[in-house]
Coordinates of N, CA and C and ligand atoms in Angstrom, one line a residue:
M294 N -13.1 7.4 -4.4 CA -13.3 7.2 -3.0 C -13.3 5.7 -2.7
H295 N -12.9 5.3 -1.5 CA -13.0 3.9 -1.2 C -13.4 3.7 0.2
G296 N -13.8 2.5 0.5 CA -14.3 2.1 1.8 C -14.0 0.7 2.1
V297 N -14.0 0.3 3.3 CA -13.7 -1.1 3.7 C -14.8 -1.6 4.7
H298 N -14.8 -2.9 4.7 CA -15.7 -3.6 5.7 C -17.2 -3.0 5.7
G299 N -17.7 -2.9 4.5 CA -19.1 -2.5 4.4 C -19.3 -1.0 4.3
D300 N -18.3 -0.2 4.5 CA -18.5 1.3 4.4 C -18.1 1.8 3.1
E301 N -18.9 1.3 2.0 CA -18.4 1.5 0.7 C -19.1 2.8 0.1
P302 N -18.4 3.5 -0.8 CA -19.0 4.6 -1.5 C -20.1 4.2 -2.3
P303 N -21.3 4.9 -2.4 CA -22.4 4.5 -3.1 C -22.1 4.5 -4.6
R304 N -22.9 3.8 -5.4 CA -22.8 3.8 -6.9 C -23.8 4.8 -7.5
D305 N -24.6 5.4 -6.8 CA -25.5 6.4 -7.3 C -24.8 7.8 -7.2
I306 N -24.8 8.6 -8.2 CA -24.0 9.8 -8.2 C -24.4 10.8 -7.1
G307 N -25.7 10.9 -6.9 CA -26.2 11.8 -5.8 C -25.7 11.4 -4.5
Q308 N -25.8 10.1 -4.2 CA -25.4 9.5 -2.9 C -23.8 9.6 -2.8
F309 N -23.2 9.5 -4.0 CA -21.7 9.6 -4.0 C -21.2 10.9 -3.5
R310 N -21.9 12.0 -3.9 CA -21.6 13.3 -3.4 C -21.8 13.4 -1.9
E311 N -23.0 12.9 -1.5 CA -23.3 12.9 -0.1 C -22.2 12.2 0.7
F312 N -21.8 11.1 0.2 CA -20.7 10.3 0.9 C -19.5 11.2 1.1
A313 N -19.1 11.9 0.0 CA -17.9 12.8 0.0 C -18.1 13.8 1.1
S314 N -19.3 14.3 1.3 CA -19.5 15.3 2.3 C -19.3 14.8 3.7
T315 N -19.4 13.5 3.9 CA -19.2 13.0 5.3 C -17.7 12.7 5.6
L316 N -16.8 12.9 4.7 CA -15.4 12.7 5.0 C -14.8 13.8 5.8
Q317 N -13.8 13.4 6.5 CA -13.1 14.5 7.4 C -12.4 15.5 6.6
I318 N -12.0 15.2 5.4 CA -11.4 16.3 4.6 C -12.4 16.8 3.6
T319 N -12.3 18.0 3.2 CA -13.4 18.6 2.3 C -13.0 18.7 0.8
E320 N -11.7 18.3 0.5 CA -11.2 18.4 -0.8 C -12.0 17.7 -1.9
L321 N -12.4 16.4 -1.6 CA -13.1 15.6 -2.6 C -14.5 16.2 -2.8
E322 N -15.2 16.6 -1.8 CA -16.5 17.3 -2.0 C -16.3 18.5 -2.8
G323 N -15.3 19.3 -2.5 CA -15.0 20.5 -3.3 C -14.8 20.2 -4.8
I324 N -14.0 19.2 -5.1 CA -13.7 18.8 -6.5 C -15.0 18.4 -7.2
L325 N -15.8 17.6 -6.5 CA -17.1 17.1 -7.1 C -18.0 18.4 -7.3
D326 N -18.1 19.3 -6.4 CA -18.9 20.5 -6.6 C -18.4 21.4 -7.6
G327 N -17.1 21.5 -7.8 CA -16.5 22.5 -8.7 C -16.4 22.0 -10.1
H328 N -16.8 20.8 -10.4 CA -16.7 20.3 -11.8 C -18.0 19.7 -12.3
D329 N -18.1 19.8 -13.7 CA -19.2 19.1 -14.3 C -19.1 17.6 -14.2
I330 N -20.2 16.9 -14.0 CA -20.2 15.5 -14.0 C -20.5 15.0 -15.4
L331 N -19.5 14.3 -16.0 CA -19.6 13.9 -17.4 C -20.4 12.6 -17.6
S332 N -20.5 11.8 -16.5 CA -21.2 10.5 -16.7 C -21.9 10.2 -15.3
E333 N -23.1 9.8 -15.4 CA -23.9 9.4 -14.1 C -23.3 8.1 -13.5
E334 N -22.6 7.4 -14.4 CA -22.2 6.1 -13.9 C -21.0 6.2 -12.9
V335 N -21.0 5.6 -11.8 CA -19.9 5.6 -10.9 C -19.1 4.2 -11.1
A336 N -17.9 4.3 -11.6 CA -17.1 3.1 -11.8 C -16.8 2.4 -10.4
Y337 N -17.0 1.2 -10.4 CA -16.9 0.4 -9.1 C -16.0 -0.7 -9.2
Y338 N -15.1 -0.8 -8.3 CA -14.1 -1.9 -8.3 C -14.0 -2.7 -7.0
P339 N -14.9 -3.6 -6.9 CA -14.9 -4.4 -5.6 C -13.6 -5.2 -5.6
F340 N -13.0 -5.3 -4.4 CA -11.8 -6.0 -4.2 C -11.9 -6.8 -2.9
P341 N -12.2 -8.1 -3.0 CA -12.5 -8.9 -1.8 C -11.4 -9.0 -0.8
S342 N -10.2 -9.2 -1.2 CA -9.1 -9.4 -0.2 C -7.7 -9.4 -0.8
N343 N -6.7 -9.1 0.1 CA -5.4 -9.3 -0.4 C -5.2 -10.8 -0.5
R344 N -4.3 -11.3 -1.5 CA -4.2 -12.7 -1.7 C -2.8 -13.0 -2.1
R345 N -2.3 -14.0 -1.4 CA -0.9 -14.4 -1.8 C -0.7 -15.9 -1.9
R346 N 0.0 -16.3 -2.9 CA 0.4 -17.7 -3.2 C 1.9 -17.9 -3.0
Y347 N 2.3 -18.8 -2.1 CA 3.7 -18.9 -1.8 C 4.4 -19.9 -2.7
Y348 N 4.7 -19.4 -4.0 CA 5.4 -20.3 -4.9 C 6.8 -20.6 -4.5
E349 N 7.3 -19.7 -3.7 CA 8.7 -19.8 -3.2 C 8.9 -21.1 -2.3
N350 N 7.8 -21.6 -1.8 CA 7.8 -22.8 -1.0 C 7.8 -24.1 -1.8
L351 N 7.6 -24.0 -3.1 CA 7.6 -25.2 -3.9 C 9.0 -25.7 -4.1
D352 N 9.2 -27.1 -4.3 CA 10.5 -27.5 -4.7 C 10.6 -28.1 -6.1
R353 N 9.5 -28.1 -6.8 CA 9.6 -28.3 -8.2 C 8.5 -27.5 -9.0
F354 N 8.7 -27.2 -10.2 CA 7.8 -26.4 -11.0 C 8.0 -26.7 -12.5
P355 N 6.9 -26.8 -13.2 CA 7.0 -27.2 -14.7 C 8.0 -26.2 -15.5
D356 N 8.8 -26.8 -16.3 CA 9.7 -26.1 -17.2 C 8.9 -25.1 -18.1
G357 N 9.4 -24.0 -18.5 CA 8.8 -23.2 -19.5 C 7.6 -22.3 -19.0
L358 N 7.4 -22.4 -17.7 CA 6.3 -21.6 -17.1 C 6.8 -20.7 -16.1
I359 N 6.2 -19.5 -15.9 CA 6.6 -18.6 -14.8 C 5.4 -17.9 -14.3
V360 N 5.3 -17.5 -13.1 CA 4.2 -16.8 -12.6 C 4.7 -15.5 -12.1
V361 N 4.0 -14.3 -12.5 CA 4.5 -13.0 -12.0 C 3.3 -12.2 -11.6
G362 N 3.6 -11.0 -11.0 CA 2.6 -10.0 -10.7 C 1.5 -10.4 -9.8
D363 N 0.3 -10.0 -10.2 CA -0.9 -10.3 -9.4 C -1.1 -11.8 -9.2
A364 N -0.7 -12.6 -10.1 CA -0.9 -14.0 -10.1 C -0.2 -14.6 -8.9
I365 N 0.9 -14.0 -8.4 CA 1.5 -14.5 -7.2 C 0.9 -13.8 -6.0
A366 N 0.8 -12.5 -6.0 CA 0.1 -11.8 -4.8 C -0.6 -10.6 -5.4
S367 N -1.8 -10.3 -4.8 CA -2.4 -9.1 -5.2 C -2.8 -8.3 -3.9
Y368 N -2.8 -7.0 -4.0 CA -2.8 -6.2 -2.8 C -4.0 -5.3 -2.9
N369 N -4.6 -4.8 -1.8 CA -5.6 -3.8 -1.8 C -5.2 -2.7 -2.7
P370 N -5.9 -2.4 -3.8 CA -5.4 -1.5 -4.8 C -5.2 0.0 -4.3
I371 N -5.9 0.3 -3.1 CA -5.8 1.6 -2.6 C -4.4 2.0 -2.3
Y372 N -3.5 1.1 -2.0 CA -2.1 1.5 -1.7 C -1.2 1.6 -3.0
G373 N -1.8 1.3 -4.2 CA -1.1 1.5 -5.4 C 0.2 0.9 -5.6
Q374 N 0.3 -0.4 -5.3 CA 1.6 -1.1 -5.4 C 1.7 -2.1 -6.5
G375 N 0.6 -2.6 -7.0 CA 0.6 -3.8 -7.9 C 1.4 -3.6 -9.1
M376 N 1.3 -2.4 -9.7 CA 2.1 -2.2 -11.0 C 3.6 -2.1 -10.6
S377 N 3.9 -1.5 -9.5 CA 5.3 -1.4 -9.1 C 5.8 -2.8 -8.9
V378 N 5.1 -3.7 -8.2 CA 5.5 -5.0 -8.0 C 5.7 -5.7 -9.3
A379 N 4.8 -5.6 -10.2 CA 4.8 -6.3 -11.5 C 6.1 -5.9 -12.3
A380 N 6.4 -4.5 -12.2 CA 7.6 -4.0 -12.9 C 8.9 -4.5 -12.2
L381 N 8.8 -4.6 -10.9 CA 10.1 -5.1 -10.2 C 10.2 -6.6 -10.4
H382 N 9.1 -7.3 -10.6 CA 9.2 -8.7 -11.0 C 9.9 -8.9 -12.3
A383 N 9.5 -8.0 -13.3 CA 10.2 -8.1 -14.6 C 11.7 -7.9 -14.4
L384 N 12.1 -7.0 -13.6 CA 13.5 -6.7 -13.3 C 14.2 -7.9 -12.7
V385 N 13.5 -8.5 -11.7 CA 14.0 -9.7 -11.1 C 14.2 -10.8 -12.1
L386 N 13.2 -11.0 -13.0 CA 13.3 -12.0 -14.0 C 14.5 -11.8 -14.9
H387 N 14.7 -10.5 -15.3 CA 15.8 -10.1 -16.1 C 17.1 -10.6 -15.4
H388 N 17.3 -10.3 -14.1 CA 18.5 -10.6 -13.5 C 18.7 -12.1 -13.3
T389 N 17.6 -12.8 -13.0 CA 17.6 -14.2 -12.8 C 18.1 -14.9 -14.1
L390 N 17.5 -14.4 -15.2 CA 17.9 -15.0 -16.5 C 19.4 -14.7 -16.8
A391 N 19.8 -13.4 -16.6 CA 21.2 -13.0 -16.8 C 22.2 -13.9 -16.0
E392 N 21.8 -14.2 -14.7 CA 22.8 -14.9 -13.8 C 22.7 -16.4 -14.0
N393 N 21.5 -16.9 -14.2 CA 21.4 -18.4 -14.2 C 21.0 -19.0 -15.5
G394 N 20.6 -18.2 -16.5 CA 20.0 -18.8 -17.7 C 18.7 -19.5 -17.4
L395 N 18.3 -20.4 -18.2 CA 17.0 -21.1 -18.1 C 16.9 -22.2 -17.0
G396 N 18.1 -22.6 -16.5 CA 18.1 -23.7 -15.5 C 17.3 -23.4 -14.3
D397 N 16.3 -24.2 -14.0 CA 15.5 -23.9 -12.7 C 15.0 -22.5 -12.6
L398 N 14.7 -21.9 -13.8 CA 14.3 -20.5 -13.8 C 13.2 -20.1 -12.9
A399 N 12.1 -20.9 -12.9 CA 10.9 -20.5 -12.1 C 11.3 -20.5 -10.6
L400 N 11.9 -21.5 -10.1 CA 12.2 -21.7 -8.7 C 13.2 -20.6 -8.3
Q401 N 14.2 -20.4 -9.1 CA 15.2 -19.2 -8.8 C 14.5 -17.9 -8.7
F402 N 13.6 -17.7 -9.7 CA 12.8 -16.4 -9.8 C 11.9 -16.3 -8.5
F403 N 11.2 -17.3 -8.1 CA 10.3 -17.2 -7.0 C 11.1 -16.8 -5.7
D404 N 12.3 -17.4 -5.5 CA 13.1 -17.1 -4.4 C 13.4 -15.6 -4.4
K405 N 13.9 -15.1 -5.5 CA 14.3 -13.8 -5.6 C 13.2 -12.8 -5.5
A406 N 12.0 -13.2 -6.0 CA 10.9 -12.2 -6.1 C 10.2 -12.1 -4.7
E407 N 10.6 -13.0 -3.8 CA 9.9 -13.0 -2.5 C 10.1 -11.7 -1.7
S408 N 11.3 -11.1 -1.8 CA 11.5 -9.9 -1.0 C 10.7 -8.7 -1.5
V409 N 10.5 -8.7 -2.8 CA 9.7 -7.6 -3.4 C 8.3 -7.7 -2.9
I410 N 7.8 -9.0 -2.9 CA 6.4 -9.2 -2.5 C 6.3 -8.9 -1.0
N411 N 7.3 -9.4 -0.2 CA 7.2 -9.2 1.3 C 7.0 -7.7 1.6
T412 N 7.7 -6.8 0.9 CA 7.6 -5.4 1.2 C 6.2 -4.9 0.9
A413 N 5.7 -5.2 -0.2 CA 4.3 -4.7 -0.6 C 3.3 -5.3 0.4
W414 N 3.5 -6.6 0.6 CA 2.5 -7.3 1.5 C 2.4 -6.7 2.9
L415 N 3.6 -6.5 3.4 CA 3.7 -5.9 4.8 C 2.9 -4.6 4.9
M416 N 3.2 -3.8 3.9 CA 2.6 -2.4 3.8 C 1.1 -2.6 3.7
A417 N 0.6 -3.4 2.7 CA -0.8 -3.4 2.4 C -1.6 -4.1 3.5
V418 N -1.1 -5.3 3.9 CA -1.8 -6.1 4.9 C -1.7 -5.4 6.2
G419 N -0.5 -4.9 6.5 CA -0.3 -4.1 7.8 C -1.3 -3.0 7.8
A420 N -1.5 -2.2 6.8 CA -2.4 -1.1 6.8 C -3.9 -1.6 7.0
D421 N -4.2 -2.7 6.3 CA -5.6 -3.3 6.4 C -5.9 -3.8 7.8
F422 N -4.8 -4.2 8.5 CA -5.1 -4.7 9.9 C -5.3 -3.6 10.9
Q423 N -5.2 -2.3 10.4 CA -5.6 -1.2 11.3 C -7.1 -1.3 11.7
F424 N -7.9 -2.1 10.8 CA -9.3 -2.2 11.1 C -9.5 -3.5 11.9
A425 N -10.2 -3.4 13.0 CA -10.4 -4.6 13.9 C -11.1 -5.7 13.1
Q426 N -11.9 -5.4 12.1 CA -12.7 -6.4 11.4 C -11.8 -7.3 10.5
T427 N -10.6 -6.8 10.2 CA -9.7 -7.5 9.2 C -9.3 -8.9 9.8
T428 N -9.4 -9.9 8.9 CA -9.1 -11.3 9.4 C -7.9 -11.8 8.5
G429 N -7.3 -12.9 9.0 CA -6.3 -13.6 8.2 C -5.0 -13.6 8.9
P430 N -4.0 -14.3 8.3 CA -2.7 -14.4 9.0 C -2.0 -13.0 9.0
K431 N -1.5 -12.6 10.2 CA -0.9 -11.3 10.3 C 0.6 -11.5 10.1
P432 N 1.2 -10.7 9.1 CA 2.7 -10.8 9.0 C 3.3 -10.3 10.3
R433 N 4.5 -10.8 10.6 CA 5.2 -10.4 11.9 C 5.4 -8.9 11.8
G434 N 5.3 -8.2 12.9 CA 5.6 -6.8 13.0 C 4.4 -5.9 12.5
T435 N 3.3 -6.5 12.2 CA 2.1 -5.8 11.7 C 1.6 -4.7 12.6
G436 N 1.5 -5.1 13.9 CA 0.9 -4.1 14.9 C 1.7 -2.9 15.0
L437 N 3.0 -3.1 15.3 CA 3.9 -1.9 15.5 C 4.0 -1.1 14.3
M438 N 4.2 -1.8 13.1 CA 4.4 -1.1 11.8 C 3.1 -0.3 11.5
G439 N 1.9 -0.9 11.8 CA 0.7 -0.2 11.5 C 0.5 1.1 12.4
R440 N 0.9 0.9 13.7 CA 0.7 2.1 14.5 C 1.7 3.2 14.1
Y441 N 2.9 2.8 13.8 CA 3.9 3.8 13.4 C 3.5 4.5 12.0
L442 N 3.0 3.6 11.1 CA 2.7 4.2 9.8 C 1.5 5.1 9.9
S443 N 0.5 4.8 10.8 CA -0.6 5.6 11.0 C -0.2 7.0 11.5
R444 N 0.7 7.0 12.5 CA 1.2 8.2 13.0 C 2.0 9.0 11.9
L445 N 2.8 8.3 11.2 CA 3.6 8.9 10.1 C 2.7 9.6 9.1
T446 N 1.6 8.8 8.7 CA 0.7 9.3 7.7 C 0.0 10.6 8.2
R447 N -0.4 10.6 9.5 CA -1.1 11.8 10.0 C -0.2 13.0 10.0
K448 N 1.1 12.7 10.4 CA 2.1 13.8 10.4 C 2.4 14.3 9.0
A449 N 2.4 13.3 8.1 CA 2.7 13.7 6.7 C 1.7 14.7 6.0
H450 N 0.5 14.8 6.6 CA -0.5 15.8 6.1 C 0.1 17.2 6.2
T451 N 0.9 17.4 7.2 CA 1.5 18.8 7.3 C 3.0 18.9 7.3
D452 N 3.7 17.7 7.1 CA 5.1 17.7 7.0 C 5.5 17.2 5.6
R453 N 6.0 18.1 4.8 CA 6.2 17.8 3.4 C 7.3 16.8 3.3
K454 N 8.4 16.8 4.2 CA 9.5 15.9 4.1 C 9.0 14.5 4.3
L455 N 8.1 14.4 5.4 CA 7.6 13.0 5.7 C 6.7 12.5 4.5
A456 N 5.9 13.4 4.0 CA 5.0 13.0 2.9 C 5.9 12.4 1.7
E457 N 7.0 13.1 1.4 CA 7.8 12.6 0.3 C 8.4 11.3 0.6
R458 N 8.9 11.1 1.9 CA 9.5 9.8 2.3 C 8.5 8.7 2.2
L459 N 7.3 9.0 2.6 CA 6.2 8.0 2.6 C 5.8 7.6 1.2
F460 N 5.7 8.6 0.3 CA 5.4 8.3 -1.1 C 6.4 7.4 -1.8
R461 N 7.7 7.7 -1.5 CA 8.8 7.0 -2.1 C 8.7 5.5 -1.7
V462 N 8.3 5.3 -0.4 CA 8.2 3.9 0.0 C 6.9 3.2 -0.6
I463 N 5.8 4.0 -0.6 CA 4.6 3.4 -1.2 C 4.8 3.1 -2.7
M464 N 5.6 3.9 -3.4 CA 5.8 3.7 -4.8 C 7.0 2.7 -5.0
M465 N 7.5 2.2 -3.9 CA 8.5 1.2 -3.9 C 9.8 1.6 -4.5
E466 N 10.1 2.9 -4.4 CA 11.4 3.4 -4.8 C 12.4 3.2 -3.7
K467 N 11.9 3.3 -2.5 CA 12.8 3.1 -1.3 C 12.2 2.0 -0.4
P468 N 13.0 1.3 0.4 CA 12.5 0.3 1.2 C 11.8 0.8 2.5
P469 N 10.9 0.1 3.1 CA 10.2 0.6 4.3 C 11.2 0.9 5.4
T470 N 12.4 0.2 5.4 CA 13.4 0.5 6.4 C 13.8 2.0 6.4
S471 N 13.6 2.7 5.2 CA 14.0 4.1 5.1 C 13.1 4.9 6.0
L472 N 12.0 4.4 6.4 CA 11.1 5.2 7.3 C 11.5 5.0 8.8
F473 N 12.5 4.2 9.0 CA 12.9 4.0 10.4 C 14.3 4.6 10.7
R474 N 14.8 5.5 9.7 CA 16.0 6.2 10.0 C 15.8 7.2 11.1
P475 N 16.8 7.5 11.9 CA 16.6 8.4 13.1 C 15.9 9.8 12.7
G476 N 16.4 10.4 11.6 CA 15.8 11.7 11.2 C 14.3 11.6 11.0
V477 N 13.9 10.5 10.3 CA 12.4 10.3 10.0 C 11.7 10.0 11.3
M478 N 12.3 9.1 12.1 CA 11.6 8.7 13.4 C 11.4 9.9 14.3
W479 N 12.4 10.8 14.3 CA 12.2 11.9 15.2 C 11.0 12.8 14.7
R480 N 10.9 13.0 13.4 CA 9.8 13.8 12.9 C 8.4 13.1 13.2
V481 N 8.4 11.8 13.2 CA 7.2 11.0 13.4 C 6.8 11.0 14.9
L482 N 7.8 10.8 15.7 CA 7.5 10.6 17.2 C 7.5 11.9 18.0
K483 N 8.1 13.0 17.5 CA 8.2 14.2 18.3 C 6.8 14.7 18.6
P484 N 6.6 15.4 19.8 CA 5.3 15.8 20.1 C 4.9 16.9 19.1
P485 N 3.6 17.1 19.0 CA 3.1 18.1 18.0 C 3.5 19.5 18.5
H486 N 3.6 20.4 17.4 CA 4.1 21.8 17.6 C 3.3 22.6 18.7
H487 N 2.0 22.4 18.7 CA 1.2 23.3 19.5 C 1.2 23.1 21.0
S488 N 2.0 22.0 21.4 CA 1.9 21.8 22.9 C 3.0 22.6 23.6
H489 N 2.8 24.0 23.6 CA 3.8 24.9 24.3 C 3.7 24.7 25.7
I490 N 4.8 24.8 26.4 CA 4.8 24.8 27.9 C 5.0 26.2 28.3
Q491 N 4.1 26.8 29.0 CA 4.2 28.1 29.5 C 4.9 28.2 30.8
T492 N 5.9 29.1 30.8 CA 6.6 29.2 32.1 C 6.3 30.6 32.7
H493 N 6.1 30.7 34.0 CA 5.9 32.0 34.7 C 7.0 32.2 35.7
E494 N 7.5 33.4 35.7 CA 8.6 33.6 36.6 C 8.2 34.5 37.8
Ligands
FAD185 C1 -9.2 -0.5 -9.0 C2 -7.7 -0.8 -9.1 C3 -6.8 0.2 -9.0 C4 -5.4 0.0 -9.0 N1 -4.5 1.0 -8.8 C5 -3.2 0.8 -8.8 C6 -2.3 1.9 -8.7 O1 -2.7 3.1 -8.6 N2 -1.0 1.6 -8.8 C7 -0.5 0.3 -8.9 O2 0.7 0.1 -9.0 N3 -1.4 -0.7 -9.0 C8 -2.7 -0.5 -9.0 N4 -3.6 -1.6 -9.1 C9 -3.0 -2.9 -9.2 C10 -2.5 -3.2 -10.6 O3 -3.6 -2.9 -11.6 C11 -2.2 -4.7 -10.7 O4 -1.4 -5.1 -9.6 C12 -1.4 -5.0 -12.0 O5 -2.2 -4.7 -13.2 C13 -1.0 -6.4 -12.1 O6 -0.4 -6.7 -13.3 P1 -0.4 -8.2 -13.9 O7 0.3 -8.1 -15.2 O8 0.1 -9.1 -12.8 O9 -2.0 -8.6 -14.0 P2 -3.1 -7.9 -14.9 O10 -2.8 -6.5 -15.2 O11 -4.4 -8.3 -14.3 O12 -2.9 -8.7 -16.3 C14 -3.4 -10.0 -16.5 C15 -3.9 -10.1 -17.9 O13 -4.1 -11.5 -18.2 C16 -5.3 -11.5 -19.0 N5 -5.9 -12.9 -18.8 C17 -6.5 -13.4 -17.7 N6 -6.8 -14.7 -17.9 C18 -6.4 -15.0 -19.2 C19 -6.5 -16.2 -20.0 N7 -7.0 -17.3 -19.6 N8 -6.0 -16.1 -21.3 C20 -5.4 -15.0 -21.7 N9 -5.3 -13.8 -21.0 C21 -5.8 -13.8 -19.8 C22 -6.2 -10.5 -18.4 O14 -7.2 -10.1 -19.3 C23 -5.2 -9.3 -18.2 O15 -5.0 -8.5 -19.3 C24 -5.0 -1.4 -9.1 C25 -5.9 -2.4 -9.3 C26 -7.2 -2.2 -9.2 C27 -8.2 -3.3 -9.4

């Protein structure tokens, strides 16, 4: 379980169960009730903020050094992107080496790695800006993207196709632009099923 802006799950196992019972979904409480607890200890991973360093803005960098993964940018782990970004960075490094060799490797790499980071950053930071208490520079398009993604996520609870689309983007197999294809947008924006209009003749 996770929480933000002070609404954190307790580290005491009893209170942890109670916290689960306050959630709008019952599945986690059910899992906790239906299984033996093997350890009283609740593992706790505080994460103070998303953080990004703009190495791509540098115009010189020491030879023989490179910065990848979380050391460039780290994202709220709840969105599960950091390992995907690190793996994609490895791929970008491979292509940069294959195309340019060692000349200016770091600067070439930072330029190419930027788009991978932008994608994860917009998703993570955009989602965190759903909370009014979130502070910091807002990437462009955050408000609209956040509202759209919230609606998409809500609809994905009951729409398997949307859920699959969303997961492929979260797992960084597909770009976020794939969520703005007409077929997907229609599923997100169409009115809910239960709003039948009754006609009387
Ligand atoms: C609670 C939590 C859950 C997460 N869940 C997910 C998830 O579901 N999916 C996902 O994709 N990502 C997830 N992430 C993010 C993911 O773990 C990181 O983005 C990823 O591990 C970054 O890889 P990295 O190699 O850049 O850094 P790291 O994995 O942090 O590796 C850096 C390594 O450098 C070592 N090191 C540090 N300083 C020194 C030093 N001075 N000398 C030598 N070694 C040093 C560290 O010990 C560490 O082993 C999660 C993160 C957290 C905190």
